[in-house]
mmCIF file of N, CA and C in Angstrom:
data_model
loop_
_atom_site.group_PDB
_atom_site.id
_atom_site.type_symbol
_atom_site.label_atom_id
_atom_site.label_comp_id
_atom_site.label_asym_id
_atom_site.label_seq_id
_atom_site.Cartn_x
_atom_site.Cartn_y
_atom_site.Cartn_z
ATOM 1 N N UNK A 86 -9.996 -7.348 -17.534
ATOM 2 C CA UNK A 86 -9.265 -7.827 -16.364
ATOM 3 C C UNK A 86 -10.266 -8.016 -15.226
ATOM 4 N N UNK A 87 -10.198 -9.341 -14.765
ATOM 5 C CA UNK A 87 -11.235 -9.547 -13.250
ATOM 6 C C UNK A 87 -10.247 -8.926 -12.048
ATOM 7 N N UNK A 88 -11.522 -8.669 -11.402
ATOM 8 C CA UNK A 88 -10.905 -8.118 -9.864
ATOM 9 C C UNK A 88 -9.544 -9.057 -9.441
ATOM 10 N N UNK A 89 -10.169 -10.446 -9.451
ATOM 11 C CA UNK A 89 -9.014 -11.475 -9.285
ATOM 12 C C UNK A 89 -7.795 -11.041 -9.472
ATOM 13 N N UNK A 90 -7.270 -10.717 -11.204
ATOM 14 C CA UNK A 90 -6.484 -10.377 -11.782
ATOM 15 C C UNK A 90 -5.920 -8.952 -11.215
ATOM 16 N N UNK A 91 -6.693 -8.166 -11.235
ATOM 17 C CA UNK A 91 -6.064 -6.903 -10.563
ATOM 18 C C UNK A 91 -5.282 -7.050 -9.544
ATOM 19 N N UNK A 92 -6.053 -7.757 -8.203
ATOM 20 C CA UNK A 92 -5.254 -8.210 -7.207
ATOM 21 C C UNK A 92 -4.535 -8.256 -7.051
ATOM 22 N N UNK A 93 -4.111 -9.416 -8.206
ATOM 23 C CA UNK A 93 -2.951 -10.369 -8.222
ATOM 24 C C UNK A 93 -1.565 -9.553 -9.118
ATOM 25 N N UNK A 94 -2.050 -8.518 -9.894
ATOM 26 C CA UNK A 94 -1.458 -7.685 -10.699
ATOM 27 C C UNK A 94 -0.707 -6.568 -9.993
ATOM 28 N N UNK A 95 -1.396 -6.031 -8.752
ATOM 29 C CA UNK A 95 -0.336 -5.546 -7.877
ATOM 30 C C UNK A 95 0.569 -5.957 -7.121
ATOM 31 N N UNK A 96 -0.198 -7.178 -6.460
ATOM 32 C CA UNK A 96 1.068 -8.311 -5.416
ATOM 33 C C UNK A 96 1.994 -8.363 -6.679
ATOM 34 N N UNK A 97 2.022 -8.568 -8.085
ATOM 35 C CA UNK A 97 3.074 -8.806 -8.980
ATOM 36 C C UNK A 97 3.165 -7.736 -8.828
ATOM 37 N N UNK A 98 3.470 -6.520 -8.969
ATOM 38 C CA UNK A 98 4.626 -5.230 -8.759
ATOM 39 C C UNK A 98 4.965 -5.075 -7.869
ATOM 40 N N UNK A 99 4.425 -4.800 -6.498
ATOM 41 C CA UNK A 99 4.905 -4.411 -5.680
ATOM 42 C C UNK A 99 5.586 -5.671 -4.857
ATOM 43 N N UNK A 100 5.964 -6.715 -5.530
ATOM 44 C CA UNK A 100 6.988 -7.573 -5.011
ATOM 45 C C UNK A 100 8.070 -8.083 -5.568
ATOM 46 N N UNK A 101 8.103 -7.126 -6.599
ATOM 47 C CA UNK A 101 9.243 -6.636 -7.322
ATOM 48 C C UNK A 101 10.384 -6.326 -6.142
ATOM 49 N N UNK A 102 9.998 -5.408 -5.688
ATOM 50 C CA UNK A 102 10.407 -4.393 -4.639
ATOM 51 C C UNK A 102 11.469 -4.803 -3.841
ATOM 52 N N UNK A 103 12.569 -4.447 -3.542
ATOM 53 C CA UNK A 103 13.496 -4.926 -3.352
ATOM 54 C C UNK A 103 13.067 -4.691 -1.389
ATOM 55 N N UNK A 104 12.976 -6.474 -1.083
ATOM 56 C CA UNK A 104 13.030 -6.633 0.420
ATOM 57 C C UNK A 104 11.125 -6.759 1.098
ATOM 58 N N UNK A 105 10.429 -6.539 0.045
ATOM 59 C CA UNK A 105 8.955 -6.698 -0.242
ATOM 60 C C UNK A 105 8.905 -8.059 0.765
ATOM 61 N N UNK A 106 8.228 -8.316 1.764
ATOM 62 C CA UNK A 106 7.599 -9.769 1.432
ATOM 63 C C UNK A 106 6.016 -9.350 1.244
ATOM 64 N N UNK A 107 5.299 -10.582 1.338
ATOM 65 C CA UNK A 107 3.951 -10.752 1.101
ATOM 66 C C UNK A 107 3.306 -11.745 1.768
ATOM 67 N N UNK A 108 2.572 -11.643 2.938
ATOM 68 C CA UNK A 108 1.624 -13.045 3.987
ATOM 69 C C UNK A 108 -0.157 -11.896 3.773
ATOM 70 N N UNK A 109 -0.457 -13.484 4.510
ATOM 71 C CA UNK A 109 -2.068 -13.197 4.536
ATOM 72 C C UNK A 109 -1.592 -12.099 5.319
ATOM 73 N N UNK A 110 -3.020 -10.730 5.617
ATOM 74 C CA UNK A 110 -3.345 -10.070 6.747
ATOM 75 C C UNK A 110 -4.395 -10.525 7.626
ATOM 76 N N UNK A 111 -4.335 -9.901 8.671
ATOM 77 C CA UNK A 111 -4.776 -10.629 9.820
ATOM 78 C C UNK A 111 -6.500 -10.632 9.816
ATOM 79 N N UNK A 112 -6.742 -9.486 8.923
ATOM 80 C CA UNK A 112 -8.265 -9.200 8.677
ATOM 81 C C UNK A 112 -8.920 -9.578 7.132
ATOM 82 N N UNK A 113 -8.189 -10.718 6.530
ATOM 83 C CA UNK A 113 -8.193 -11.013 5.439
ATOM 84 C C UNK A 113 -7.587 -10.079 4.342
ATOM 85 N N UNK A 114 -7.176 -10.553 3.164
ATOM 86 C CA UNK A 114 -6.746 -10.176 2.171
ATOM 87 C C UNK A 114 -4.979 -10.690 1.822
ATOM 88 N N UNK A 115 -4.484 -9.690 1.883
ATOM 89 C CA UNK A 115 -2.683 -9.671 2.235
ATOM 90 C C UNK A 115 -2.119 -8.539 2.269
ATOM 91 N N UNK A 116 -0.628 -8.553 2.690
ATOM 92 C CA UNK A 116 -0.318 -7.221 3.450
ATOM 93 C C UNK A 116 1.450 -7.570 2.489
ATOM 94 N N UNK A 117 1.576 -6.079 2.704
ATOM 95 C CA UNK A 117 2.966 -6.075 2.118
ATOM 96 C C UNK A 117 3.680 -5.430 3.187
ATOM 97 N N UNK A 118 5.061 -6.092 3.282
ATOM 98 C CA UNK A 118 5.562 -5.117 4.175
ATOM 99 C C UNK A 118 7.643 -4.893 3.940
ATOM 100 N N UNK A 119 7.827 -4.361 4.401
ATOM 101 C CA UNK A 119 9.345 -4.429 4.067
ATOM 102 C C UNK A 119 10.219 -3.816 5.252
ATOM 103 N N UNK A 120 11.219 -4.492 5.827
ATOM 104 C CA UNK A 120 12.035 -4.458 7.182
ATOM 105 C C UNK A 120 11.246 -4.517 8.366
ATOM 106 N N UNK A 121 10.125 -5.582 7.838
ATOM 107 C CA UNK A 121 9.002 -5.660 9.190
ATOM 108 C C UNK A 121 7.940 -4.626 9.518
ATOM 109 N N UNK A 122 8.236 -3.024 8.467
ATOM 110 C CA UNK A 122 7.168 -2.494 8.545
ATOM 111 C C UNK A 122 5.658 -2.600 7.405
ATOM 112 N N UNK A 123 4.834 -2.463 8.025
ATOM 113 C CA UNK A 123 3.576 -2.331 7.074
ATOM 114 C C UNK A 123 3.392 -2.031 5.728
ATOM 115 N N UNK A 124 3.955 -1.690 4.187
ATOM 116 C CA UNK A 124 3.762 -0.756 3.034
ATOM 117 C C UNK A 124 2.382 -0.465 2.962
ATOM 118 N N UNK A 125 1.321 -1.759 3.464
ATOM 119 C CA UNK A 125 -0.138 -0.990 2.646
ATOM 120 C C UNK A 125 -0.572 -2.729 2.789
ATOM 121 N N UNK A 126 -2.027 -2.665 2.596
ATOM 122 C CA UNK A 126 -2.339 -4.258 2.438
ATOM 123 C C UNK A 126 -4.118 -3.707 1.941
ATOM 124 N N UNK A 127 -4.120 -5.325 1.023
ATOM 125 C CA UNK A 127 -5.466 -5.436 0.491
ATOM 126 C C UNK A 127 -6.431 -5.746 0.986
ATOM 127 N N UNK A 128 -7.665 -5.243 1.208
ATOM 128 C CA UNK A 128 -8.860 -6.317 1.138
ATOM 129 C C UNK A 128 -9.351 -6.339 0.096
ATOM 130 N N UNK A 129 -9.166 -8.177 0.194
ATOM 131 C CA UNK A 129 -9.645 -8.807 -0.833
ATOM 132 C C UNK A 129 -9.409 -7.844 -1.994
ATOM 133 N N UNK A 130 -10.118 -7.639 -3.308
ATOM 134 C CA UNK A 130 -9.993 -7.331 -4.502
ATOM 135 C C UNK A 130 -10.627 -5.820 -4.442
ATOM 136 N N UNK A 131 -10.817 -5.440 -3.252
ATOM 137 C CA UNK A 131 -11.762 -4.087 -3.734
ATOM 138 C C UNK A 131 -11.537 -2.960 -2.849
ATOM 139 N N UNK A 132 -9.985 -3.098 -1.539
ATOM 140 C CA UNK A 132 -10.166 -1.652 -1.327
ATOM 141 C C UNK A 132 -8.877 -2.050 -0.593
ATOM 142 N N UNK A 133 -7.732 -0.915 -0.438
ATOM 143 C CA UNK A 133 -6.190 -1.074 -0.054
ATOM 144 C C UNK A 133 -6.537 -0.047 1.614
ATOM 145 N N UNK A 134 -5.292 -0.218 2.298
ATOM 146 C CA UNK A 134 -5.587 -0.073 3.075
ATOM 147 C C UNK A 134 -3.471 0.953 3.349
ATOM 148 N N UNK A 135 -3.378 2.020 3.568
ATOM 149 C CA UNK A 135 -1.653 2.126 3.339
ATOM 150 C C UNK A 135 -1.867 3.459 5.125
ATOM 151 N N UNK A 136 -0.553 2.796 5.874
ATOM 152 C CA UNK A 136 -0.195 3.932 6.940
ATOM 153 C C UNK A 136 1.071 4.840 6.046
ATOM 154 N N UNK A 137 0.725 6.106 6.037
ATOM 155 C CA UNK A 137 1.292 7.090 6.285
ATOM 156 C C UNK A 137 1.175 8.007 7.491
ATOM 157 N N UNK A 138 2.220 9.312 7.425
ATOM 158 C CA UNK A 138 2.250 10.292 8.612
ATOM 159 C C UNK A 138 0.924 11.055 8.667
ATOM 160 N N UNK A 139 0.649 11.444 9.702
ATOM 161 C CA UNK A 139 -0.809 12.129 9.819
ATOM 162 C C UNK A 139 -0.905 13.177 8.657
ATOM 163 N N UNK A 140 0.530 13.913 9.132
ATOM 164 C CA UNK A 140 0.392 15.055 7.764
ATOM 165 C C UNK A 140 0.389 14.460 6.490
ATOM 166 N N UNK A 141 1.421 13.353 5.809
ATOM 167 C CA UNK A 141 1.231 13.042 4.287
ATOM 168 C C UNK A 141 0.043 12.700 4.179
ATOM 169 N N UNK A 142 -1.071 11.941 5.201
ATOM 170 C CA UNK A 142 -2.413 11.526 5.347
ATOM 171 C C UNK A 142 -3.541 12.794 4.712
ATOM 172 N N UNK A 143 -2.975 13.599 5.365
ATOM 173 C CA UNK A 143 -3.804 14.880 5.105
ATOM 174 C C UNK A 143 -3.683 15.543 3.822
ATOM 175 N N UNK A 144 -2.494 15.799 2.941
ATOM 176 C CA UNK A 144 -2.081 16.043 2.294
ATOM 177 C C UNK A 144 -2.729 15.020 0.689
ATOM 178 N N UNK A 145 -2.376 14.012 0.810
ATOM 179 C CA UNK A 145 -3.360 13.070 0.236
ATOM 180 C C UNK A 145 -4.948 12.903 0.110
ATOM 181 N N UNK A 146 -4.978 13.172 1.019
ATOM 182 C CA UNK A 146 -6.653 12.757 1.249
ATOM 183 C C UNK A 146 -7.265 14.727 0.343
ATOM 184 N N UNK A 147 -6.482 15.366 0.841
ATOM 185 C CA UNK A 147 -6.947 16.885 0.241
ATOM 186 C C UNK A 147 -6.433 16.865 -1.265
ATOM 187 N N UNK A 148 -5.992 16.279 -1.677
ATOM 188 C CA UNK A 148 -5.209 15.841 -3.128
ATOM 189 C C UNK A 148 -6.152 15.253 -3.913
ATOM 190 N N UNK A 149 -7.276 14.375 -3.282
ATOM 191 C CA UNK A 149 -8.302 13.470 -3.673
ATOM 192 C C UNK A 149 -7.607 11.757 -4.099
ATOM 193 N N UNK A 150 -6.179 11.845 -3.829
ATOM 194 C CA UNK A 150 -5.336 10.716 -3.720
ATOM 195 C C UNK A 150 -6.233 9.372 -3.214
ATOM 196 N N UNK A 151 -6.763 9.595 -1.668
ATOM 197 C CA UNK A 151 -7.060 8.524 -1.296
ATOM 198 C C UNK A 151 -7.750 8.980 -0.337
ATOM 199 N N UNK A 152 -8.585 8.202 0.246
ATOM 200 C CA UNK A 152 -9.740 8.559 1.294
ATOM 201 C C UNK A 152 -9.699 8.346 2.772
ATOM 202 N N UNK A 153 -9.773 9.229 3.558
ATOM 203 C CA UNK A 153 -9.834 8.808 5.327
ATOM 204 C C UNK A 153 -10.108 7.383 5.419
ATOM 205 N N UNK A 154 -9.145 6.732 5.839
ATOM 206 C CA UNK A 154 -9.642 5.267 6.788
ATOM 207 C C UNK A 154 -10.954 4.994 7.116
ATOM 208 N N UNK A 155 -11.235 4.285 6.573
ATOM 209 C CA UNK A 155 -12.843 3.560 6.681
ATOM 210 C C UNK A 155 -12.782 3.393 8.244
ATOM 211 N N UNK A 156 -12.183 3.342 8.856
ATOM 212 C CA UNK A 156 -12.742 2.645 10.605
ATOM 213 C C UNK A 156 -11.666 3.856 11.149
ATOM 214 N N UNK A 157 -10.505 4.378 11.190
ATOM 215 C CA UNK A 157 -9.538 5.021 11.863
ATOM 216 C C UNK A 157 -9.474 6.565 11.067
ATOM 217 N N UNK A 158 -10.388 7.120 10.630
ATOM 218 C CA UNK A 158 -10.328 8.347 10.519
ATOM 219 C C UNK A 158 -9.558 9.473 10.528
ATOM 220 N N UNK A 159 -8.630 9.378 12.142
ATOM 221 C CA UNK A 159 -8.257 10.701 12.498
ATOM 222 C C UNK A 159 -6.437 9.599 12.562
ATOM 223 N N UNK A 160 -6.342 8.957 12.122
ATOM 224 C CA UNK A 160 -5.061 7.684 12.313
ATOM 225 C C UNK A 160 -4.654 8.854 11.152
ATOM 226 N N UNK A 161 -2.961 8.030 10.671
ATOM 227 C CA UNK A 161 -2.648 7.972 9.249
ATOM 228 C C UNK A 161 -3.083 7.522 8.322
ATOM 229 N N UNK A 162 -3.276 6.571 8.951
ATOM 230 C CA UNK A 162 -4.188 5.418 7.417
ATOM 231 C C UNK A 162 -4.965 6.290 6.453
ATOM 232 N N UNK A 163 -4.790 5.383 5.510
ATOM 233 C CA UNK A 163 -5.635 6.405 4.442
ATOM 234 C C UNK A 163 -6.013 4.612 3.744
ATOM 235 N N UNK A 164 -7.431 5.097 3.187
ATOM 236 C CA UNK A 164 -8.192 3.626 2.597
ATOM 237 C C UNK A 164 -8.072 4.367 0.906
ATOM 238 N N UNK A 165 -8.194 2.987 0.263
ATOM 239 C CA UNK A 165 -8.209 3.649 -1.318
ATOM 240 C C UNK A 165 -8.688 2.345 -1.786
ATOM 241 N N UNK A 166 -9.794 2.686 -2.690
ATOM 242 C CA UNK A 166 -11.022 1.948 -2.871
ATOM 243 C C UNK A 166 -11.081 1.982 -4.765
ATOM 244 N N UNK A 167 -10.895 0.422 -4.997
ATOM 245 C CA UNK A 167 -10.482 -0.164 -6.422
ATOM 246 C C UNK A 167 -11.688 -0.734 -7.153
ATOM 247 N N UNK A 168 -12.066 0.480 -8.037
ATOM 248 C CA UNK A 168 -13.100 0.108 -8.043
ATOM 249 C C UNK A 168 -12.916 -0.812 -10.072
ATOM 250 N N UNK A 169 -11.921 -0.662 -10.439
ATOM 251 C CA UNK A 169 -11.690 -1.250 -11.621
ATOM 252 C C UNK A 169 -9.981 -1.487 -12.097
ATOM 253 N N UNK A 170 -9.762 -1.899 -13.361
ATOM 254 C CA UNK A 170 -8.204 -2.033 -13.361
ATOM 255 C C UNK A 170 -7.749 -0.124 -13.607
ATOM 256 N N UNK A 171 -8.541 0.870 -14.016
ATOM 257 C CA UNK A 171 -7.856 1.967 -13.966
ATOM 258 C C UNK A 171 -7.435 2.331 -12.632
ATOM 259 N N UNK A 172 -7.705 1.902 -11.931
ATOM 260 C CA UNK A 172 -7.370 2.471 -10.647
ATOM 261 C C UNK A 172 -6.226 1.918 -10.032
ATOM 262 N N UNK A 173 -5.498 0.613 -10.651
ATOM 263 C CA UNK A 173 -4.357 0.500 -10.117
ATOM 264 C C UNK A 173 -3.353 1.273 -10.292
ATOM 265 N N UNK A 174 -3.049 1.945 -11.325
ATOM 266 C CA UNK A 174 -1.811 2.633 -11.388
ATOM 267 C C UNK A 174 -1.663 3.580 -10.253
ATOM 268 N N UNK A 175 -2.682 4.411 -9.845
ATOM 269 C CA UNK A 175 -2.973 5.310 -8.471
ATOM 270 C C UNK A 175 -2.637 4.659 -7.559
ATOM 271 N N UNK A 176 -2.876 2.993 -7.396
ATOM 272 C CA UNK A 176 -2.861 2.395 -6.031
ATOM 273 C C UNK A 176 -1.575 2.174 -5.746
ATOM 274 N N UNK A 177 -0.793 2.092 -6.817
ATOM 275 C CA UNK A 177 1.048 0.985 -7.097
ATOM 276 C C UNK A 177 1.389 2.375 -6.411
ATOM 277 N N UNK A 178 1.101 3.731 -7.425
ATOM 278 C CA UNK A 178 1.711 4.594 -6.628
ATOM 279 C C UNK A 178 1.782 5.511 -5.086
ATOM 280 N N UNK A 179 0.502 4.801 -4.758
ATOM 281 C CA UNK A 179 0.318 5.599 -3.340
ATOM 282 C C UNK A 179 1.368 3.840 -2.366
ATOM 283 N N UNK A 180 1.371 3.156 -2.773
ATOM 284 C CA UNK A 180 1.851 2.285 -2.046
ATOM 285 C C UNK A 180 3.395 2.621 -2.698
ATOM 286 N N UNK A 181 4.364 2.933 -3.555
ATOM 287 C CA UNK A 181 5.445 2.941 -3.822
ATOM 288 C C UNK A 181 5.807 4.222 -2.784
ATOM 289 N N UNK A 182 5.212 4.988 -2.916
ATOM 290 C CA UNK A 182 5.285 6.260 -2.174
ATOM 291 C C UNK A 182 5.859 6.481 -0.620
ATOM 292 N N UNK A 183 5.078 5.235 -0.034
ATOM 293 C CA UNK A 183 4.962 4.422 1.267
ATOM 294 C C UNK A 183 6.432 3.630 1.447
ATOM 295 N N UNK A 184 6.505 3.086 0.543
ATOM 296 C CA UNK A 184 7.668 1.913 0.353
ATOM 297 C C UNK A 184 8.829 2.916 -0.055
ATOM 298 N N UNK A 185 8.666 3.704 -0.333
ATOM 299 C CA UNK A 185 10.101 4.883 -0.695
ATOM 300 C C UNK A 185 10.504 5.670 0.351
ATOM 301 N N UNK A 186 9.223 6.132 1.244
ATOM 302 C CA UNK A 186 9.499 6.671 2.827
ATOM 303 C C UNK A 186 9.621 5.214 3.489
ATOM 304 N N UNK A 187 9.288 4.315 4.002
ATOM 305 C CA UNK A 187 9.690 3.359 4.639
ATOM 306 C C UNK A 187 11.073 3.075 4.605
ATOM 307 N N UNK A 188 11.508 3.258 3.317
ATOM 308 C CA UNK A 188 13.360 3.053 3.023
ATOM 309 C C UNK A 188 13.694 3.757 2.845
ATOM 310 N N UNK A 189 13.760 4.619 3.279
ATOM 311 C CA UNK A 189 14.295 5.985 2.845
ATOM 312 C C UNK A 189 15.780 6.245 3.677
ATOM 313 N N UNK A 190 15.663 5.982 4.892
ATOM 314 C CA UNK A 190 16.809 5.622 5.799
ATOM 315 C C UNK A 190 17.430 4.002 6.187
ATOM 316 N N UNK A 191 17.423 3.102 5.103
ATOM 317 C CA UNK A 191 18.068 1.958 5.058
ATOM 318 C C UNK A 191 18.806 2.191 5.174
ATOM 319 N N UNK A 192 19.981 1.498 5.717
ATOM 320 C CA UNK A 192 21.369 1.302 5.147
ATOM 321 C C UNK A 192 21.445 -0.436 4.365
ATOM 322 N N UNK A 193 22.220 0.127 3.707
ATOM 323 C CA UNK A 193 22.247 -0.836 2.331
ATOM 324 C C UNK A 193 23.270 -2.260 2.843
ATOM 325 N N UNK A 194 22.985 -3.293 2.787
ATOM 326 C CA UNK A 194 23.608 -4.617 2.773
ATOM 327 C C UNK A 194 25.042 -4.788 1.947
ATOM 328 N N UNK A 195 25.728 -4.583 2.701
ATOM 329 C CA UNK A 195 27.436 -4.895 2.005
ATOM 330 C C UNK A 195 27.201 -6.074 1.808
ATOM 331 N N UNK A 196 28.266 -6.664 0.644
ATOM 332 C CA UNK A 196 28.332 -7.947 -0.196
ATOM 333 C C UNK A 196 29.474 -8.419 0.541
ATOM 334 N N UNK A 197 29.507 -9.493 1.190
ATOM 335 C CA UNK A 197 30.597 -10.270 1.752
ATOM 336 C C UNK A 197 31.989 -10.670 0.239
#
């Protein structure tokens, strides 16, 4: 599998996701987000980028989950760095994780 493919192998799951969209990000790559908030976004083929709470941040990062924010350190952000296709399954799930607290307090769309 090329990096390409990987890429493109997560935008295919995680836009599964019920209410997912998917646009460029503003610093290249693309960003996922759902009810207008953030889930996590790529650069390019080789390193994700996901806001969580300072504490799940911490909690993660001491887990060996995912690594302090390359530029925002002491933020939530947490960076997670792809370095082959084994590493997506870790990535789907630190971003589902995100996308499960993000909705966690939806209220659900009645059917006319």
């Amino acid at each position: 599998m090329t990096m390409k493919t990987i890429s493109q192998a997560i935008a295919d799951t995680v836009s599964t996701w019920e209410g997912v969209t998917i646009s460029p990000h503003r610093f290249g790559g693309i960003e996922f987000r759902v009810d207008k908030r953030e889930v996590g976004h790529l650069h390019g083929n080789y390193q994700a980028d996901i806001p969580f709470s300072s504490r799940l941040r911490r909690e993660l990062v001491a887990a060996g989950k995912a690594s302090l924010h390359h530029l925002y350190p002491n933020s939530g952000w947490v960076s997670f760095y792809i370095h082959s296709a084994d590493d997506v399954p870790a990535l789907i799930e630190l971003l589902r994780l995100n996308y499960d607290r993000l909705t966690a307090h939806r209220t659900p769309v009645m059917a006319a």
